[in-house]
mmCIF file with all atom_site columns, C-alpha atoms in Angstrom:
data_model
loop_
_atom_site.group_PDB
_atom_site.id
_atom_site.type_symbol
_atom_site.label_atom_id
_atom_site.label_alt_id
_atom_site.label_comp_id
_atom_site.label_asym_id
_atom_site.label_entity_id
_atom_site.label_seq_id
_atom_site.pdbx_PDB_ins_code
_atom_site.Cartn_x
_atom_site.Cartn_y
_atom_site.Cartn_z
_atom_site.occupancy
_atom_site.B_iso_or_equiv
_atom_site.pdbx_formal_charge
_atom_site.auth_seq_id
_atom_site.auth_comp_id
_atom_site.auth_asym_id
_atom_site.auth_atom_id
_atom_site.pdbx_PDB_model_num
ATOM 1   C CA . MET A 1 1   ? 0.010   -0.017 0.003  1.00 68.00 ? 14  MET A CA 1
ATOM 2   C CA . THR A 1 2   ? 1.345   3.434  -0.887 1.00 82.00 ? 15  THR A CA 1
ATOM 3   C CA . GLU A 1 3   ? 1.885   6.046  1.761  1.00 83.00 ? 16  GLU A CA 1
ATOM 4   C CA . VAL A 1 4   ? -0.735  8.317  0.203  1.00 87.00 ? 17  VAL A CA 1
ATOM 5   C CA . GLN A 1 5   ? -3.337  5.586  0.209  1.00 88.00 ? 18  GLN A CA 1
ATOM 6   C CA . ALA A 1 6   ? -2.542  4.704  3.848  1.00 86.00 ? 19  ALA A CA 1
ATOM 7   C CA . LYS A 1 7   ? -2.906  8.317  4.820  1.00 89.00 ? 20  LYS A CA 1
ATOM 8   C CA . GLN A 1 8   ? -6.218  8.588  3.050  1.00 91.00 ? 21  GLN A CA 1
ATOM 9   C CA . GLU A 1 9   ? -7.564  5.447  4.781  1.00 90.00 ? 22  GLU A CA 1
ATOM 10  C CA . ARG A 1 10  ? -6.405  6.762  8.180  1.00 90.00 ? 23  ARG A CA 1
ATOM 11  C CA . PHE A 1 11  ? -8.144  10.008 7.500  1.00 93.00 ? 24  PHE A CA 1
ATOM 12  C CA . ALA A 1 12  ? -11.346 8.163  6.461  1.00 92.00 ? 25  ALA A CA 1
ATOM 13  C CA . ALA A 1 13  ? -11.234 6.018  9.671  1.00 92.00 ? 26  ALA A CA 1
ATOM 14  C CA . VAL A 1 14  ? -10.863 9.179  11.789 1.00 92.00 ? 27  VAL A CA 1
ATOM 15  C CA . VAL A 1 15  ? -13.780 10.932 10.109 1.00 94.00 ? 28  VAL A CA 1
ATOM 16  C CA . MET A 1 16  ? -16.045 7.874  10.311 1.00 93.00 ? 29  MET A CA 1
ATOM 17  C CA . SER A 1 17  ? -15.221 7.248  13.950 1.00 94.00 ? 30  SER A CA 1
ATOM 18  C CA . LEU A 1 18  ? -15.712 10.883 15.007 1.00 94.00 ? 31  LEU A CA 1
ATOM 19  C CA . GLY A 1 19  ? -18.887 11.064 13.001 1.00 93.00 ? 32  GLY A CA 1
ATOM 20  C CA . SER A 1 20  ? -20.315 7.896  14.539 1.00 94.00 ? 33  SER A CA 1
ATOM 21  C CA . ILE A 1 21  ? -19.455 9.130  18.002 1.00 94.00 ? 34  ILE A CA 1
ATOM 22  C CA . PHE A 1 22  ? -21.084 12.494 17.335 1.00 95.00 ? 35  PHE A CA 1
ATOM 23  C CA . ILE A 1 23  ? -24.255 10.839 15.947 1.00 93.00 ? 36  ILE A CA 1
ATOM 24  C CA . ALA A 1 24  ? -24.433 8.457  18.949 1.00 93.00 ? 37  ALA A CA 1
ATOM 25  C CA . ALA A 1 25  ? -24.005 11.370 21.417 1.00 94.00 ? 38  ALA A CA 1
ATOM 26  C CA . MET A 1 26  ? -26.790 13.355 19.633 1.00 93.00 ? 39  MET A CA 1
ATOM 27  C CA . GLN A 1 27  ? -29.145 10.351 19.702 1.00 91.00 ? 40  GLN A CA 1
ATOM 28  C CA . PHE A 1 28  ? -28.357 9.741  23.354 1.00 91.00 ? 41  PHE A CA 1
ATOM 29  C CA . LEU A 1 29  ? -29.056 13.325 24.302 1.00 92.00 ? 42  LEU A CA 1
ATOM 30  C CA . SER A 1 30  ? -32.313 13.458 22.281 1.00 86.00 ? 43  SER A CA 1
ATOM 31  C CA . ARG A 1 31  ? -33.823 10.233 23.674 1.00 84.00 ? 44  ARG A CA 1
ATOM 32  C CA . PRO A 1 32  ? -37.335 10.742 25.051 1.00 82.00 ? 45  PRO A CA 1
ATOM 33  C CA . GLU A 1 33  ? -38.066 10.775 28.719 1.00 84.00 ? 46  GLU A CA 1
ATOM 34  C CA . ALA A 1 34  ? -39.884 7.841  30.217 1.00 84.00 ? 47  ALA A CA 1
ATOM 35  C CA . GLY A 1 35  ? -43.617 8.099  29.486 1.00 83.00 ? 48  GLY A CA 1
ATOM 36  C CA . GLU A 1 36  ? -43.197 10.839 26.936 1.00 84.00 ? 49  GLU A CA 1
ATOM 37  C CA . ILE A 1 37  ? -45.352 10.534 23.806 1.00 87.00 ? 50  ILE A CA 1
ATOM 38  C CA . VAL A 1 38  ? -43.202 10.472 20.674 1.00 83.00 ? 51  VAL A CA 1
ATOM 39  C CA . GLU A 1 39  ? -44.488 10.905 17.105 1.00 86.00 ? 52  GLU A CA 1
ATOM 40  C CA . ALA A 1 40  ? -43.342 8.108  14.844 1.00 83.00 ? 53  ALA A CA 1
ATOM 41  C CA . ASP A 1 41  ? -41.019 8.882  11.910 1.00 83.00 ? 54  ASP A CA 1
ATOM 42  C CA . PRO A 1 42  ? -42.011 7.987  8.409  1.00 88.00 ? 55  PRO A CA 1
ATOM 43  C CA . ASP A 1 43  ? -41.033 4.492  7.182  1.00 89.00 ? 56  ASP A CA 1
ATOM 44  C CA . TRP A 1 44  ? -38.772 5.848  4.362  1.00 91.00 ? 57  TRP A CA 1
ATOM 45  C CA . TYR A 1 45  ? -36.838 7.914  6.870  1.00 89.00 ? 58  TYR A CA 1
ATOM 46  C CA . VAL A 1 46  ? -36.356 5.115  9.282  1.00 87.00 ? 59  VAL A CA 1
ATOM 47  C CA . THR A 1 47  ? -35.192 2.820  6.428  1.00 90.00 ? 60  THR A CA 1
ATOM 48  C CA . PHE A 1 48  ? -32.822 5.478  5.058  1.00 92.00 ? 61  PHE A CA 1
ATOM 49  C CA . THR A 1 49  ? -31.195 6.117  8.465  1.00 90.00 ? 62  THR A CA 1
ATOM 50  C CA . LEU A 1 50  ? -30.865 2.458  9.172  1.00 91.00 ? 63  LEU A CA 1
ATOM 51  C CA . VAL A 1 51  ? -29.137 1.850  5.837  1.00 93.00 ? 64  VAL A CA 1
ATOM 52  C CA . LEU A 1 52  ? -26.900 4.898  6.320  1.00 92.00 ? 65  LEU A CA 1
ATOM 53  C CA . HIS A 1 53  ? -25.901 3.966  9.896  1.00 92.00 ? 66  HIS A CA 1
ATOM 54  C CA . GLY A 1 54  ? -25.465 0.300  8.908  1.00 93.00 ? 67  GLY A CA 1
ATOM 55  C CA . ALA A 1 55  ? -23.136 1.342  6.111  1.00 94.00 ? 68  ALA A CA 1
ATOM 56  C CA . VAL A 1 56  ? -21.019 3.418  8.529  1.00 93.00 ? 69  VAL A CA 1
ATOM 57  C CA . LEU A 1 57  ? -20.838 0.441  10.913 1.00 93.00 ? 70  LEU A CA 1
ATOM 58  C CA . ALA A 1 58  ? -19.817 -1.853 8.034  1.00 95.00 ? 71  ALA A CA 1
ATOM 59  C CA . LEU A 1 59  ? -17.166 0.624  6.887  1.00 93.00 ? 72  LEU A CA 1
ATOM 60  C CA . LEU A 1 60  ? -15.770 0.883  10.350 1.00 94.00 ? 73  LEU A CA 1
ATOM 61  C CA . VAL A 1 61  ? -15.486 -2.907 10.715 1.00 94.00 ? 74  VAL A CA 1
ATOM 62  C CA . PHE A 1 62  ? -13.771 -2.991 7.320  1.00 94.00 ? 75  PHE A CA 1
ATOM 63  C CA . SER A 1 63  ? -11.427 -0.194 8.452  1.00 92.00 ? 76  SER A CA 1
ATOM 64  C CA . LEU A 1 64  ? -10.625 -2.339 11.533 1.00 92.00 ? 77  LEU A CA 1
ATOM 65  C CA . THR A 1 65  ? -9.571  -5.203 9.248  1.00 93.00 ? 78  THR A CA 1
ATOM 66  C CA . ARG A 1 66  ? -7.433  -2.846 7.198  1.00 91.00 ? 79  ARG A CA 1
ATOM 67  C CA . LEU A 1 67  ? -5.787  -1.322 10.237 1.00 90.00 ? 80  LEU A CA 1
ATOM 68  C CA . PRO A 1 68  ? -2.496  -3.263 10.053 1.00 90.00 ? 81  PRO A CA 1
ATOM 69  C CA . ARG A 1 69  ? -1.986  -2.077 6.485  1.00 89.00 ? 82  ARG A CA 1
ATOM 70  C CA . MET A 1 70  ? -2.946  1.406  7.264  1.00 87.00 ? 83  MET A CA 1
ATOM 71  C CA . THR A 1 71  ? -0.428  1.712  10.059 1.00 87.00 ? 84  THR A CA 1
ATOM 72  C CA . ALA A 1 72  ? 2.399   -0.355 8.557  1.00 87.00 ? 85  ALA A CA 1
ATOM 73  C CA . ASP A 1 73  ? 4.501   2.732  7.907  1.00 87.00 ? 86  ASP A CA 1
ATOM 74  C CA . ARG A 1 74  ? 3.663   4.242  11.347 1.00 87.00 ? 87  ARG A CA 1
ATOM 75  C CA . PRO A 1 75  ? 3.574   1.440  13.941 1.00 87.00 ? 88  PRO A CA 1
ATOM 76  C CA . ASN A 1 76  ? 3.192   3.947  16.814 1.00 91.00 ? 89  ASN A CA 1
ATOM 77  C CA . LEU A 1 77  ? -0.248  4.873  15.533 1.00 87.00 ? 90  LEU A CA 1
ATOM 78  C CA . ARG A 1 78  ? -1.553  1.312  15.692 1.00 91.00 ? 91  ARG A CA 1
ATOM 79  C CA . MET A 1 79  ? -2.844  1.372  19.256 1.00 93.00 ? 92  MET A CA 1
ATOM 80  C CA . PRO A 1 80  ? -4.558  4.801  19.132 1.00 92.00 ? 93  PRO A CA 1
ATOM 81  C CA . PHE A 1 81  ? -6.235  4.004  15.813 1.00 92.00 ? 94  PHE A CA 1
ATOM 82  C CA . THR A 1 82  ? -7.353  0.611  17.087 1.00 93.00 ? 95  THR A CA 1
ATOM 83  C CA . VAL A 1 83  ? -8.978  2.223  20.158 1.00 94.00 ? 96  VAL A CA 1
ATOM 84  C CA . MET A 1 84  ? -10.549 5.051  18.092 1.00 94.00 ? 97  MET A CA 1
ATOM 85  C CA . VAL A 1 85  ? -12.023 2.616  15.539 1.00 94.00 ? 98  VAL A CA 1
ATOM 86  C CA . LEU A 1 86  ? -13.301 0.268  18.290 1.00 95.00 ? 99  LEU A CA 1
ATOM 87  C CA . VAL A 1 87  ? -15.050 3.225  20.072 1.00 96.00 ? 100 VAL A CA 1
ATOM 88  C CA . GLY A 1 88  ? -16.440 4.290  16.673 1.00 94.00 ? 101 GLY A CA 1
ATOM 89  C CA . ILE A 1 89  ? -17.771 0.769  16.163 1.00 95.00 ? 102 ILE A CA 1
ATOM 90  C CA . ALA A 1 90  ? -19.400 0.709  19.561 1.00 96.00 ? 103 ALA A CA 1
ATOM 91  C CA . ALA A 1 91  ? -21.036 4.148  18.889 1.00 94.00 ? 104 ALA A CA 1
ATOM 92  C CA . ALA A 1 92  ? -22.241 3.042  15.414 1.00 93.00 ? 105 ALA A CA 1
ATOM 93  C CA . ALA A 1 93  ? -23.646 -0.177 16.936 1.00 94.00 ? 106 ALA A CA 1
ATOM 94  C CA . TYR A 1 94  ? -25.529 1.862  19.504 1.00 93.00 ? 107 TYR A CA 1
ATOM 95  C CA . VAL A 1 95  ? -26.986 3.985  16.729 1.00 92.00 ? 108 VAL A CA 1
ATOM 96  C CA . VAL A 1 96  ? -27.992 0.970  14.617 1.00 93.00 ? 109 VAL A CA 1
ATOM 97  C CA . GLY A 1 97  ? -29.502 -0.613 17.804 1.00 92.00 ? 110 GLY A CA 1
ATOM 98  C CA . ARG A 1 98  ? -31.556 2.585  18.354 1.00 89.00 ? 111 ARG A CA 1
ATOM 99  C CA . ASP A 1 99  ? -32.632 2.534  14.749 1.00 87.00 ? 112 ASP A CA 1
ATOM 100 C CA . LEU A 1 100 ? -33.831 -1.060 15.107 1.00 88.00 ? 113 LEU A CA 1
ATOM 101 C CA . GLY A 1 101 ? -35.489 -0.316 18.402 1.00 83.00 ? 114 GLY A CA 1
ATOM 102 C CA . LEU A 1 102 ? -33.306 -2.664 20.365 1.00 86.00 ? 115 LEU A CA 1
ATOM 103 C CA . VAL A 1 103 ? -31.819 -0.055 22.714 1.00 77.00 ? 116 VAL A CA 1
#
């Protein structure tokens, strides 16, 4: 893998991880109180957000598998990137679980 490609993949992993953490934080903060009446979202919107958040989760898992190649030229970045991607995966899984109504 070229150095430029590795740098681009590291940048994409950072953006996806931070984005999924931000989305999870926003969903956590906007959750309804117990007993609060909430209007249902349209089906197309629920499907769209589920597909979008599922794609982010899949890309983060793919990024985790590519991590050794992304950090081959910079081994000192392997641990911070691993932690960052794992936190991003946990956040994206929380968002997908909220979309599915499991959380």
